[in-house]
Structure formats: C-alpha cells, structure tokens
Amino acid sequence: MTGWWRPFAQVDNVAIMHVDLSANTSREENAWTWLDDSEKHRWRRFLHEGARRRYVLCRASLRSLLCDALDCGNEELGFETAEHGKPFAMVKGRPTPFGFNVSHSGRHGLIALASTGRVGVDVEEFAQQRNLELLIEGTFGPNEQAELAALGGNRRLRLFFTLWTIKEALSKAHGWGLSLDVSRFEVPENLRRGEMHGTFRLSDLDDIGDFGETDDAWHISNIGTGEFAAAMVREET
C-alpha cells in the first residue's frame, strides 16, 4: 500500500478506493515518481497547487492499484482513450478488460475498479452553489425539479448533489462524456426516495440516438457519506 489510498467500499465486482487529497509534501513527492513523461508534462500544465496535488495523487494511486490488479510493472502500464474520451488500460501495448474510473472533489478522491465491464464513479463535496437554480434547470428533469423545489436548505442541497453524482457516474460509465445532455433522463425514482441501489436502462431515454442498445442496463449505487455525495455505476452483464 502506498499510503495515498485506502479501501472505501465494495459493490459486487467493483472495489472503490478513497484517495486522501489533503496537502502532504512527502506523499506528493512519492506519487510523482509513478508518473510517466506525458503525465508529468500534464502535471506541469496545472496552474494551481491544489489541482496539481489532486492530479498526481489520483494518478499515482490509479497506477499503483492497476499494477497490482493486472500484475504488471508500472513501466508496462499505459493508457489509451475510446471514442468519447473514456480511458482504458494497456499492458505492454495490449488493451485489458479491466474497468476503472476516477473522480475527485476537494480533499476526496474516489477510484472505482471493476474486474470486467464498464464502471463510472463521481464524488462531490457538499458546498453551496452560487447558481443552484440554473444548475437545477439545466441538469434535471421535471420530476427531479419538483422534488428539489419541495425541499429547502441542506436537504435540498444534499438531494441536488446525490442526483448530480448519479447522473455524472452514469455518463462516465457509459463513456458518453459531454456528448449526452443529462437532463434527458431522470434518476430512478427509488433512488430519489433515498434507497441506495437501483437500475437504469437506456430504454428510459426518449431518443436513444447513437448512445447504445436499448436493453443496456446499469446498476447504480449511492455511496455518499456525511462529508460528500458519491455514486458508482457499473454495467450489468
């Protein structure tokens, strides 16, 4: 174990790790040694110290975890990206079936690792939003907006971030990236009521377009805590 990450949750075949992103010079220096040349170049392009810290600790943690899972050396591990920018791991130049996804917010990073299948994760620290009304209008469907409007204060903010992280994790798991307007679909009702697990099907979209087969199903888990909202989404096989 590197000291940068610790086990956070396990959902079926998906392990979720928590990365401590608080400032720590020795950990950051150690993490730096795991980066390849292109990652070090990207690190230098970040202008703010916090962004550099989040990048190096999350990236080094991902490398350490993947090397262990794939039984390879760090120098043998590489990354490529799919059509919409979703990354996948390569070992000795060959793609692997191992799924992973990374998210960070403030002092918290989450890494989801799946032995097979696509996976997505998203984390957001609870924080007041200046343009909350505009975000709600542009991100959520009619039922979601009505449920948010019925709440006030912290309850409203927590539901906002819970729904937000679920939508982001779903988009990241599938690999849509920025190509999907997440206001086109709503989080399953049972999750909006507070249940921790649910299923989303692409057939719930009015117009599937180029986003996949209509029988694709995705398992959703609310993995948030009192400090942050978080969601993990994995492909059901």
Coordinates of N, CA and C in Angstrom, one line a residue:
M1 N 0.8 -1.2 0.0 CA 0.0 0.0 0.0 C 0.9 1.3 0.0
T2 N 0.5 2.2 -0.8 CA 1.3 3.4 -1.0 C 1.1 4.4 0.2
G3 N 0.0 4.4 0.8 CA -0.3 5.4 1.8 C -1.2 6.6 1.2
W4 N -1.4 6.5 -0.1 CA -2.2 7.6 -0.7 C -3.7 7.2 -0.7
W5 N -4.0 5.9 -0.7 CA -5.4 5.5 -0.9 C -5.7 4.4 0.2
R6 N -7.0 4.2 0.4 CA -7.5 3.1 1.3 C -8.8 2.5 0.7
P7 N -9.1 1.3 1.1 CA -10.4 0.7 0.6 C -11.5 1.6 1.2
F8 N -12.6 1.8 0.4 CA -13.7 2.6 0.8 C -15.0 1.8 0.7
A9 N -15.2 1.1 -0.3 CA -16.5 0.3 -0.5 C -16.3 -0.8 -1.5
Q10 N -17.1 -1.9 -1.4 CA -17.1 -3.0 -2.3 C -18.6 -3.2 -2.8
V11 N -18.8 -3.1 -4.1 CA -20.2 -3.4 -4.6 C -20.0 -4.4 -5.7
D12 N -20.5 -5.7 -5.4 CA -20.3 -6.8 -6.3 C -18.8 -6.9 -6.7
N13 N -18.6 -6.8 -8.0 CA -17.2 -7.0 -8.5 C -16.4 -5.6 -8.6
V14 N -17.0 -4.6 -8.0 CA -16.4 -3.3 -8.1 C -15.8 -2.9 -6.7
A15 N -14.5 -2.6 -6.7 CA -13.9 -2.0 -5.5 C -13.7 -0.5 -5.7
I16 N -14.1 0.2 -4.6 CA -14.0 1.7 -4.6 C -13.0 2.1 -3.6
M17 N -12.0 2.8 -4.0 CA -10.9 3.3 -3.1 C -11.0 4.8 -2.9
H18 N -10.7 5.2 -1.7 CA -10.7 6.6 -1.3 C -9.2 7.1 -1.3
V19 N -9.0 8.2 -2.0 CA -7.7 8.9 -2.0 C -7.7 10.1 -1.2
D20 N -6.8 10.2 -0.2 CA -6.7 11.4 0.6 C -6.0 12.5 -0.1
L21 N -6.7 13.6 -0.4 CA -6.1 14.6 -1.3 C -5.7 15.9 -0.4
S22 N -5.5 15.7 0.9 CA -5.0 16.8 1.7 C -3.5 17.0 1.4
A23 N -3.1 18.2 1.7 CA -1.7 18.5 1.4 C -0.7 17.7 2.2
N24 N 0.3 17.1 1.5 CA 1.3 16.3 2.2 C 2.5 16.2 1.3
T25 N 3.5 16.9 1.5 CA 4.7 17.0 0.6 C 5.3 15.7 0.3
S26 N 5.6 14.9 1.3 CA 6.3 13.6 1.1 C 5.4 12.7 0.3
R27 N 4.1 12.6 0.5 CA 3.3 11.8 -0.3 C 3.3 12.2 -1.8
E28 N 3.2 13.5 -2.0 CA 3.2 14.1 -3.3 C 4.5 13.8 -4.1
E29 N 5.6 13.9 -3.4 CA 6.9 13.6 -4.0 C 7.0 12.1 -4.3
N30 N 6.5 11.3 -3.5 CA 6.5 9.8 -3.8 C 5.6 9.5 -5.0
A31 N 4.4 10.1 -5.0 CA 3.5 9.9 -6.1 C 4.0 10.3 -7.4
W32 N 4.8 11.4 -7.4 CA 5.4 12.0 -8.6 C 6.2 10.9 -9.4
T33 N 6.9 10.1 -8.6 CA 7.8 9.1 -9.2 C 7.0 8.0 -10.0
W34 N 5.7 7.9 -9.8 CA 4.9 6.9 -10.5 C 4.5 7.4 -11.9
L35 N 4.5 8.7 -12.1 CA 4.0 9.3 -13.4 C 5.0 9.0 -14.5
D36 N 4.4 8.8 -15.7 CA 5.3 8.7 -16.9 C 5.5 10.1 -17.5
D37 N 6.3 10.2 -18.5 CA 6.7 11.6 -19.0 C 5.5 12.4 -19.5
S38 N 4.5 11.8 -20.1 CA 3.4 12.6 -20.6 C 2.5 13.0 -19.4
E39 N 2.4 12.2 -18.4 CA 1.7 12.6 -17.2 C 2.4 13.7 -16.4
K40 N 3.7 13.7 -16.4 CA 4.5 14.8 -15.7 C 4.3 16.1 -16.5
H41 N 4.3 16.0 -17.8 CA 4.0 17.1 -18.7 C 2.7 17.7 -18.4
R42 N 1.7 16.9 -18.3 CA 0.3 17.4 -17.9 C 0.3 18.0 -16.6
W43 N 1.0 17.4 -15.6 CA 1.1 17.9 -14.2 C 1.6 19.4 -14.2
R44 N 2.6 19.6 -15.1 CA 3.2 20.9 -15.1 C 2.3 22.0 -15.7
R45 N 1.3 21.6 -16.5 CA 0.4 22.5 -17.1 C -0.7 23.0 -16.1
F46 N -0.9 22.4 -15.0 CA -1.8 22.9 -14.0 C -1.2 24.1 -13.3
L47 N -2.0 25.2 -13.2 CA -1.5 26.4 -12.7 C -1.6 26.5 -11.2
H48 N -2.6 25.8 -10.6 CA -2.8 25.9 -9.2 C -2.3 24.7 -8.4
E49 N -1.7 24.9 -7.3 CA -1.1 23.8 -6.5 C -2.1 22.8 -6.1
G50 N -3.4 23.1 -5.8 CA -4.4 22.1 -5.5 C -4.7 21.2 -6.6
A51 N -4.8 21.8 -7.8 CA -5.0 20.9 -9.0 C -3.9 20.0 -9.2
R52 N -2.7 20.5 -9.1 CA -1.5 19.6 -9.2 C -1.5 18.4 -8.2
R53 N -1.8 18.8 -7.0 CA -1.9 17.8 -5.9 C -2.9 16.7 -6.2
R54 N -4.1 17.1 -6.6 CA -5.2 16.2 -6.9 C -4.8 15.3 -8.0
Y55 N -4.2 15.9 -9.1 CA -3.8 15.1 -10.2 C -2.8 14.0 -9.9
V56 N -1.7 14.4 -9.2 CA -0.6 13.5 -9.0 C -1.0 12.4 -8.0
L57 N -1.8 12.7 -7.0 CA -2.2 11.7 -6.0 C -3.2 10.7 -6.6
C58 N -4.1 11.2 -7.4 CA -5.1 10.3 -8.0 C -4.5 9.4 -9.1
R59 N -3.6 10.1 -9.9 CA -3.0 9.3 -11.0 C -2.0 8.2 -10.5
A60 N -1.2 8.6 -9.5 CA -0.3 7.6 -8.9 C -1.1 6.5 -8.2
S61 N -2.2 6.8 -7.5 CA -3.0 5.8 -6.9 C -3.6 4.9 -7.9
L62 N -4.1 5.4 -9.0 CA -4.6 4.6 -10.1 C -3.6 3.6 -10.6
R63 N -2.4 4.2 -10.9 CA -1.3 3.3 -11.4 C -1.0 2.2 -10.4
S64 N -0.8 2.5 -9.2 CA -0.5 1.5 -8.2 C -1.5 0.5 -8.1
L65 N -2.8 0.8 -8.1 CA -3.9 -0.1 -8.0 C -4.0 -1.0 -9.2
L66 N -3.8 -0.4 -10.4 CA -3.9 -1.2 -11.6 C -2.7 -2.1 -11.8
C67 N -1.5 -1.7 -11.4 CA -0.4 -2.6 -11.4 C -0.6 -3.8 -10.6
D68 N -1.2 -3.6 -9.4 CA -1.4 -4.7 -8.5 C -2.5 -5.6 -9.1
A69 N -3.6 -5.0 -9.6 CA -4.7 -5.8 -10.2 C -4.3 -6.6 -11.4
L70 N -3.4 -6.0 -12.3 CA -3.1 -6.6 -13.5 C -1.7 -7.3 -13.5
D71 N -1.1 -7.3 -12.3 CA 0.1 -8.0 -12.1 C 1.2 -7.6 -13.1
C72 N 1.4 -6.3 -13.2 CA 2.4 -5.7 -14.1 C 3.2 -4.7 -13.5
G73 N 4.3 -4.3 -14.1 CA 5.2 -3.2 -13.6 C 4.6 -1.9 -14.1
N74 N 5.0 -0.9 -13.3 CA 4.5 0.5 -13.7 C 4.9 0.9 -15.1
E75 N 6.1 0.5 -15.4 CA 6.7 0.8 -16.8 C 5.9 0.1 -17.9
E76 N 5.2 -1.0 -17.6 CA 4.5 -1.7 -18.6 C 3.1 -1.2 -18.8
L77 N 2.6 -0.4 -17.9 CA 1.2 0.1 -17.9 C 1.1 1.4 -18.7
G78 N 0.1 1.4 -19.6 CA -0.2 2.6 -20.4 C -1.7 2.9 -20.5
F79 N -2.0 4.0 -21.1 CA -3.5 4.3 -21.2 C -3.8 4.8 -22.6
E80 N -4.9 4.4 -23.1 CA -5.5 5.0 -24.3 C -6.9 5.4 -24.1
T81 N -7.5 6.1 -25.0 CA -8.9 6.6 -24.8 C -9.8 6.1 -26.0
A82 N -11.0 5.8 -25.6 CA -12.0 5.4 -26.5 C -12.6 6.6 -27.3
E83 N -13.7 6.4 -28.0 CA -14.2 7.4 -28.9 C -14.6 8.7 -28.3
H84 N -15.2 8.6 -27.1 CA -15.7 9.8 -26.4 C -14.7 10.2 -25.3
G85 N -13.5 9.7 -25.3 CA -12.5 10.1 -24.3 C -12.4 9.2 -23.1
K86 N -13.2 8.2 -23.0 CA -13.1 7.3 -21.8 C -11.8 6.5 -21.9
P87 N -11.0 6.6 -20.8 CA -9.7 5.9 -20.9 C -9.8 4.4 -20.6
F88 N -8.8 3.6 -21.1 CA -8.7 2.2 -20.8 C -7.3 1.9 -20.6
A89 N -7.0 0.8 -19.9 CA -5.6 0.4 -19.5 C -5.0 -0.5 -20.6
M90 N -3.7 -0.3 -20.8 CA -2.9 -1.1 -21.7 C -1.8 -1.7 -20.9
V91 N -1.5 -3.0 -21.1 CA -0.3 -3.6 -20.5 C 0.6 -4.1 -21.7
K92 N 1.8 -3.6 -21.7 CA 2.7 -4.0 -22.8 C 2.1 -3.7 -24.2
G93 N 1.4 -2.6 -24.3 CA 0.8 -2.2 -25.5 C -0.5 -2.9 -25.9
R94 N -1.0 -3.8 -25.0 CA -2.3 -4.5 -25.3 C -3.4 -4.1 -24.4
P95 N -4.6 -3.9 -24.9 CA -5.7 -3.4 -24.0 C -6.1 -4.5 -23.1
T96 N -6.6 -4.1 -21.9 CA -7.1 -5.1 -20.9 C -8.6 -4.9 -20.7
P97 N -9.3 -5.9 -20.2 CA -10.7 -5.8 -19.9 C -11.1 -5.1 -18.6
F98 N -10.0 -4.7 -17.9 CA -10.3 -4.2 -16.5 C -10.9 -2.8 -16.7
G99 N -12.0 -2.5 -15.9 CA -12.6 -1.2 -16.0 C -12.2 -0.4 -14.8
F100 N -12.1 0.9 -15.0 CA -11.8 1.8 -13.9 C -12.3 3.2 -14.2
N101 N -12.5 4.0 -13.1 CA -12.9 5.4 -13.3 C -12.4 6.2 -12.1
V102 N -12.2 7.5 -12.3 CA -11.6 8.3 -11.2 C -12.4 9.6 -11.1
S103 N -12.6 10.1 -9.8 CA -13.3 11.3 -9.6 C -12.7 12.0 -8.4
H104 N -12.7 13.3 -8.3 CA -12.2 13.9 -7.1 C -12.9 15.3 -6.9
S105 N -13.0 15.6 -5.6 CA -13.6 16.9 -5.2 C -13.0 17.3 -3.9
G106 N -12.4 18.5 -3.8 CA -11.9 18.9 -2.6 C -10.8 18.0 -2.0
R107 N -11.0 17.5 -0.8 CA -10.0 16.6 -0.2 C -10.2 15.1 -0.5
H108 N -11.2 14.8 -1.3 CA -11.6 13.5 -1.5 C -11.5 13.0 -3.0
G109 N -10.8 11.9 -3.2 CA -10.8 11.3 -4.5 C -11.3 9.9 -4.4
L110 N -12.0 9.4 -5.4 CA -12.5 8.0 -5.5 C -12.1 7.4 -6.7
I111 N -11.7 6.1 -6.6 CA -11.3 5.3 -7.8 C -12.1 4.0 -7.8
A112 N -12.8 3.8 -8.8 CA -13.6 2.5 -9.0 C -12.9 1.6 -9.9
L113 N -12.8 0.3 -9.5 CA -12.1 -0.7 -10.2 C -13.0 -1.9 -10.4
A114 N -13.2 -2.3 -11.6 CA -14.0 -3.5 -12.0 C -13.2 -4.5 -12.7
S115 N -13.3 -5.8 -12.3 CA -12.5 -6.8 -13.0 C -13.0 -7.0 -14.4
T116 N -14.2 -6.7 -14.7 CA -14.7 -6.7 -16.1 C -15.8 -5.7 -16.2
G117 N -16.1 -5.2 -17.4 CA -17.2 -4.3 -17.6 C -16.9 -2.8 -17.3
R118 N -17.7 -2.0 -17.9 CA -17.6 -0.6 -17.7 C -18.1 -0.1 -16.3
V119 N -17.4 0.9 -15.8 CA -17.7 1.5 -14.5 C -17.5 3.0 -14.5
G120 N -18.3 3.6 -13.7 CA -18.2 5.1 -13.5 C -18.3 5.5 -12.0
V121 N -17.7 6.5 -11.6 CA -17.8 7.0 -10.2 C -17.7 8.5 -10.2
D122 N -18.4 9.1 -9.3 CA -18.4 10.6 -9.2 C -18.5 10.9 -7.7
V123 N -17.8 12.0 -7.3 CA -17.8 12.4 -5.9 C -17.9 14.0 -5.9
E124 N -18.7 14.5 -5.0 CA -18.8 16.0 -4.9 C -18.9 16.3 -3.4
E125 N -18.0 17.2 -2.9 CA -18.2 17.7 -1.6 C -19.4 18.5 -1.5
F126 N -20.1 18.4 -0.3 CA -21.3 19.3 -0.1 C -20.8 20.7 0.0
A127 N -21.2 21.6 -0.9 CA -20.8 23.0 -0.8 C -21.9 23.8 -1.5
Q128 N -22.2 25.0 -1.0 CA -23.2 25.9 -1.6 C -22.8 26.3 -3.0
Q129 N -23.8 26.3 -3.9 CA -23.6 26.6 -5.3 C -24.2 28.0 -5.6
R130 N -23.5 28.9 -6.2 CA -24.0 30.2 -6.5 C -25.1 30.2 -7.4
N131 N -25.1 29.4 -8.5 CA -26.1 29.4 -9.5 C -27.0 28.1 -9.4
L132 N -27.4 27.7 -8.2 CA -28.1 26.5 -8.0 C -29.3 26.4 -8.8
E133 N -30.1 27.4 -8.9 CA -31.4 27.4 -9.7 C -31.1 27.1 -11.2
L134 N -30.1 27.7 -11.7 CA -29.7 27.5 -13.1 C -29.2 26.1 -13.3
L135 N -28.4 25.6 -12.4 CA -27.9 24.2 -12.5 C -29.1 23.2 -12.4
I136 N -30.0 23.4 -11.6 CA -31.2 22.5 -11.5 C -32.0 22.5 -12.8
E137 N -32.2 23.7 -13.3 CA -33.0 23.8 -14.5 C -32.3 23.2 -15.7
G138 N -31.0 23.2 -15.7 CA -30.3 22.7 -16.9 C -29.8 21.3 -16.8
T139 N -30.0 20.7 -15.6 CA -29.5 19.3 -15.3 C -30.5 18.3 -15.1
F140 N -31.7 18.7 -14.5 CA -32.7 17.7 -14.1 C -34.0 17.8 -14.8
G141 N -34.7 16.7 -14.8 CA -36.0 16.5 -15.5 C -37.1 17.1 -14.6
P142 N -38.3 17.1 -15.1 CA -39.5 17.7 -14.4 C -39.7 17.1 -13.0
N143 N -39.7 15.8 -12.9 CA -40.0 15.2 -11.6 C -38.9 15.5 -10.6
E144 N -37.6 15.5 -11.1 CA -36.5 15.8 -10.2 C -36.6 17.3 -9.7
Q145 N -36.9 18.2 -10.7 CA -37.0 19.6 -10.3 C -38.1 19.8 -9.3
A146 N -39.2 19.1 -9.4 CA -40.4 19.3 -8.5 C -40.0 18.8 -7.1
E147 N -39.2 17.7 -7.0 CA -38.8 17.1 -5.8 C -37.8 18.1 -5.1
L148 N -36.9 18.7 -5.9 CA -35.9 19.6 -5.3 C -36.6 20.9 -4.8
A149 N -37.6 21.3 -5.6 CA -38.3 22.6 -5.2 C -39.1 22.4 -3.9
A150 N -39.5 21.1 -3.6 CA -40.3 20.9 -2.3 C -39.4 20.9 -1.1
L151 N -38.1 20.9 -1.3 CA -37.1 20.8 -0.1 C -36.5 22.2 0.0
G152 N -35.9 22.4 1.2 CA -35.1 23.6 1.5 C -33.9 23.3 2.2
G153 N -33.0 24.3 2.2 CA -31.7 24.2 3.0 C -30.9 23.1 2.6
N154 N -30.3 22.4 3.7 CA -29.3 21.3 3.5 C -30.0 20.1 2.8
R155 N -31.3 19.9 3.1 CA -31.9 18.7 2.5 C -31.9 18.9 1.0
R156 N -32.2 20.1 0.5 CA -32.3 20.3 -0.9 C -30.9 20.2 -1.5
L157 N -29.9 20.8 -0.9 CA -28.5 20.7 -1.4 C -28.0 19.3 -1.5
R158 N -28.3 18.5 -0.4 CA -27.9 17.1 -0.4 C -28.5 16.3 -1.5
L159 N -29.8 16.5 -1.8 CA -30.5 15.8 -2.8 C -29.9 16.2 -4.2
F160 N -29.7 17.5 -4.3 CA -29.1 18.0 -5.6 C -27.8 17.3 -5.9
F161 N -26.9 17.2 -4.9 CA -25.6 16.5 -5.2 C -25.7 15.0 -5.3
T162 N -26.7 14.4 -4.6 CA -26.9 13.0 -4.8 C -27.3 12.7 -6.3
L163 N -28.3 13.4 -6.8 CA -28.8 13.2 -8.1 C -27.7 13.6 -9.2
W164 N -27.0 14.7 -8.9 CA -25.9 15.1 -9.8 C -24.8 14.0 -9.9
T165 N -24.4 13.4 -8.8 CA -23.3 12.4 -8.9 C -23.8 11.2 -9.6
I166 N -25.0 10.8 -9.4 CA -25.6 9.6 -10.1 C -25.5 9.8 -11.6
K167 N -26.0 11.0 -12.0 CA -26.0 11.3 -13.5 C -24.6 11.3 -14.0
E168 N -23.7 12.0 -13.3 CA -22.3 12.0 -13.8 C -21.7 10.7 -13.8
A169 N -21.9 9.8 -12.8 CA -21.3 8.5 -12.8 C -21.9 7.6 -13.9
L170 N -23.2 7.8 -14.2 CA -23.8 7.0 -15.3 C -23.2 7.5 -16.7
S171 N -23.0 8.8 -16.9 CA -22.4 9.3 -18.1 C -21.0 8.8 -18.3
K172 N -20.2 8.8 -17.2 CA -18.8 8.4 -17.2 C -18.7 6.9 -17.5
A173 N -19.6 6.1 -16.9 CA -19.6 4.6 -17.0 C -19.8 4.2 -18.5
H174 N -20.8 4.8 -19.1 CA -21.1 4.5 -20.5 C -20.0 5.0 -21.4
G175 N -19.4 6.2 -21.1 CA -18.4 6.8 -22.0 C -19.0 7.9 -22.8
W176 N -20.2 8.4 -22.5 CA -20.8 9.5 -23.2 C -19.9 10.8 -23.1
G177 N -19.3 11.0 -22.0 CA -18.6 12.2 -21.8 C -19.6 13.4 -21.9
L178 N -19.2 14.5 -22.6 CA -20.0 15.7 -22.7 C -21.0 15.6 -23.8
S179 N -21.1 14.4 -24.5 CA -22.0 14.3 -25.6 C -23.5 14.0 -25.3
L180 N -23.7 13.8 -24.0 CA -25.1 13.5 -23.5 C -25.6 14.6 -22.6
D181 N -26.8 15.1 -23.0 CA -27.5 16.1 -22.1 C -28.1 15.3 -21.0
V182 N -27.6 15.4 -19.8 CA -28.1 14.6 -18.7 C -29.5 15.0 -18.2
S183 N -30.0 16.1 -18.7 CA -31.4 16.5 -18.3 C -32.4 15.6 -19.1
R184 N -31.9 14.8 -20.1 CA -32.8 14.0 -20.9 C -33.3 12.8 -20.1
F185 N -32.7 12.4 -19.0 CA -33.1 11.3 -18.3 C -33.2 11.6 -16.8
E186 N -34.0 10.9 -16.1 CA -34.1 11.1 -14.6 C -33.6 9.9 -13.8
V187 N -33.0 10.2 -12.7 CA -32.6 9.2 -11.8 C -33.7 8.3 -11.4
P188 N -33.6 7.0 -11.3 CA -34.7 6.1 -10.9 C -35.4 6.6 -9.6
E189 N -36.7 6.5 -9.6 CA -37.5 7.0 -8.5 C -37.1 6.5 -7.1
N190 N -36.8 5.2 -7.1 CA -36.4 4.6 -5.8 C -35.1 5.2 -5.2
L191 N -34.2 5.6 -6.1 CA -33.0 6.3 -5.6 C -33.3 7.7 -5.2
R192 N -34.2 8.4 -5.9 CA -34.7 9.7 -5.5 C -35.3 9.7 -4.1
R193 N -36.0 8.6 -3.8 CA -36.6 8.5 -2.5 C -35.7 8.1 -1.3
G194 N -34.4 7.8 -1.7 CA -33.4 7.5 -0.6 C -32.9 6.1 -0.6
E195 N -33.3 5.2 -1.5 CA -32.8 3.9 -1.5 C -31.3 4.0 -2.0
M196 N -30.5 3.0 -1.7 CA -29.1 3.1 -2.0 C -28.7 2.4 -3.3
H197 N -29.6 1.6 -3.9 CA -29.2 0.9 -5.1 C -30.4 0.9 -6.1
G198 N -30.1 0.9 -7.4 CA -31.2 0.9 -8.4 C -30.6 0.5 -9.7
T199 N -31.5 0.5 -10.7 CA -31.1 0.1 -12.1 C -31.6 1.1 -13.0
F200 N -30.8 1.5 -14.0 CA -31.2 2.4 -15.1 C -31.0 1.6 -16.4
R201 N -32.0 1.8 -17.3 CA -31.9 1.2 -18.6 C -31.9 2.3 -19.7
L202 N -31.2 2.1 -20.7 CA -31.1 3.1 -21.8 C -32.5 3.3 -22.5
S203 N -33.3 2.3 -22.3 CA -34.7 2.5 -22.9 C -35.4 3.6 -22.2
D204 N -34.9 4.0 -21.0 CA -35.6 5.2 -20.3 C -35.4 6.5 -21.0
L205 N -34.4 6.5 -21.9 CA -34.2 7.7 -22.8 C -35.3 7.8 -23.9
D206 N -35.8 9.0 -24.1 CA -36.8 9.1 -25.1 C -36.3 8.8 -26.5
D207 N -35.1 9.3 -26.8 CA -34.5 9.1 -28.1 C -33.1 8.5 -27.9
I208 N -32.9 7.3 -28.1 CA -31.6 6.6 -27.8 C -30.5 7.1 -28.7
G209 N -30.8 7.5 -30.0 CA -29.8 8.0 -30.9 C -28.6 7.0 -31.0
D210 N -27.4 7.6 -30.9 CA -26.2 6.8 -31.0 C -25.6 6.3 -29.7
F211 N -26.4 6.3 -28.6 CA -25.9 6.0 -27.3 C -25.8 4.6 -26.9
G212 N -26.3 3.6 -27.7 CA -26.2 2.2 -27.4 C -27.4 1.4 -27.6
E213 N -27.4 0.2 -27.2 CA -28.6 -0.7 -27.4 C -29.6 -0.4 -26.3
T214 N -30.9 -0.5 -26.6 CA -31.9 -0.1 -25.7 C -32.0 -1.1 -24.5
D215 N -31.4 -2.3 -24.6 CA -31.5 -3.2 -23.5 C -30.3 -3.1 -22.5
D216 N -29.4 -2.2 -22.8 CA -28.3 -1.9 -21.8 C -28.9 -1.6 -20.5
A217 N -28.4 -2.2 -19.4 CA -28.8 -1.9 -18.0 C -27.6 -1.6 -17.2
W218 N -27.8 -0.7 -16.2 CA -26.7 -0.2 -15.4 C -27.1 -0.2 -14.0
H219 N -26.2 -0.8 -13.1 CA -26.5 -0.8 -11.7 C -26.0 0.4 -11.1
I220 N -26.8 1.1 -10.3 CA -26.4 2.4 -9.6 C -26.3 2.2 -8.1
S221 N -25.3 2.7 -7.5 CA -25.1 2.6 -6.0 C -24.8 4.0 -5.5
N222 N -25.6 4.5 -4.5 CA -25.4 5.7 -3.8 C -24.4 5.3 -2.7
I223 N -23.1 5.9 -2.8 CA -22.1 5.5 -1.9 C -21.6 6.8 -1.1
G224 N -22.5 7.8 -1.0 CA -22.1 9.0 -0.3 C -22.0 8.9 1.2
T225 N -21.4 9.9 1.8 CA -21.2 9.9 3.3 C -21.7 11.2 3.8
G226 N -21.5 11.5 5.1 CA -21.9 12.8 5.6 C -21.0 13.9 5.1
E227 N -19.9 13.6 4.5 CA -19.0 14.6 4.0 C -19.1 14.9 2.6
F228 N -19.6 13.9 1.8 CA -19.7 14.2 0.3 C -20.7 13.2 -0.3
A229 N -21.3 13.7 -1.4 CA -22.1 12.8 -2.2 C -21.3 12.0 -3.2
A230 N -21.7 10.8 -3.4 CA -20.9 10.0 -4.4 C -21.8 8.9 -4.9
A231 N -21.5 8.5 -6.1 CA -22.2 7.4 -6.8 C -21.3 6.5 -7.6
M232 N -21.6 5.3 -7.7 CA -20.9 4.3 -8.5 C -21.9 3.7 -9.5
V233 N -21.6 3.6 -10.7 CA -22.4 2.9 -11.7 C -21.6 1.9 -12.5
R234 N -22.1 0.6 -12.6 CA -21.5 -0.4 -13.3 C -22.4 -1.0 -14.3
E235 N -21.8 -1.5 -15.4 CA -22.6 -2.2 -16.4 C -23.0 -3.6 -15.9
E236 N -24.3 -3.9 -16.1 CA -24.9 -5.2 -15.7 C -24.6 -6.1 -16.9
T237 N -24.0 -7.3 -16.6 CA -23.7 -8.3 -17.6 C -24.5 -9.5 -17.4

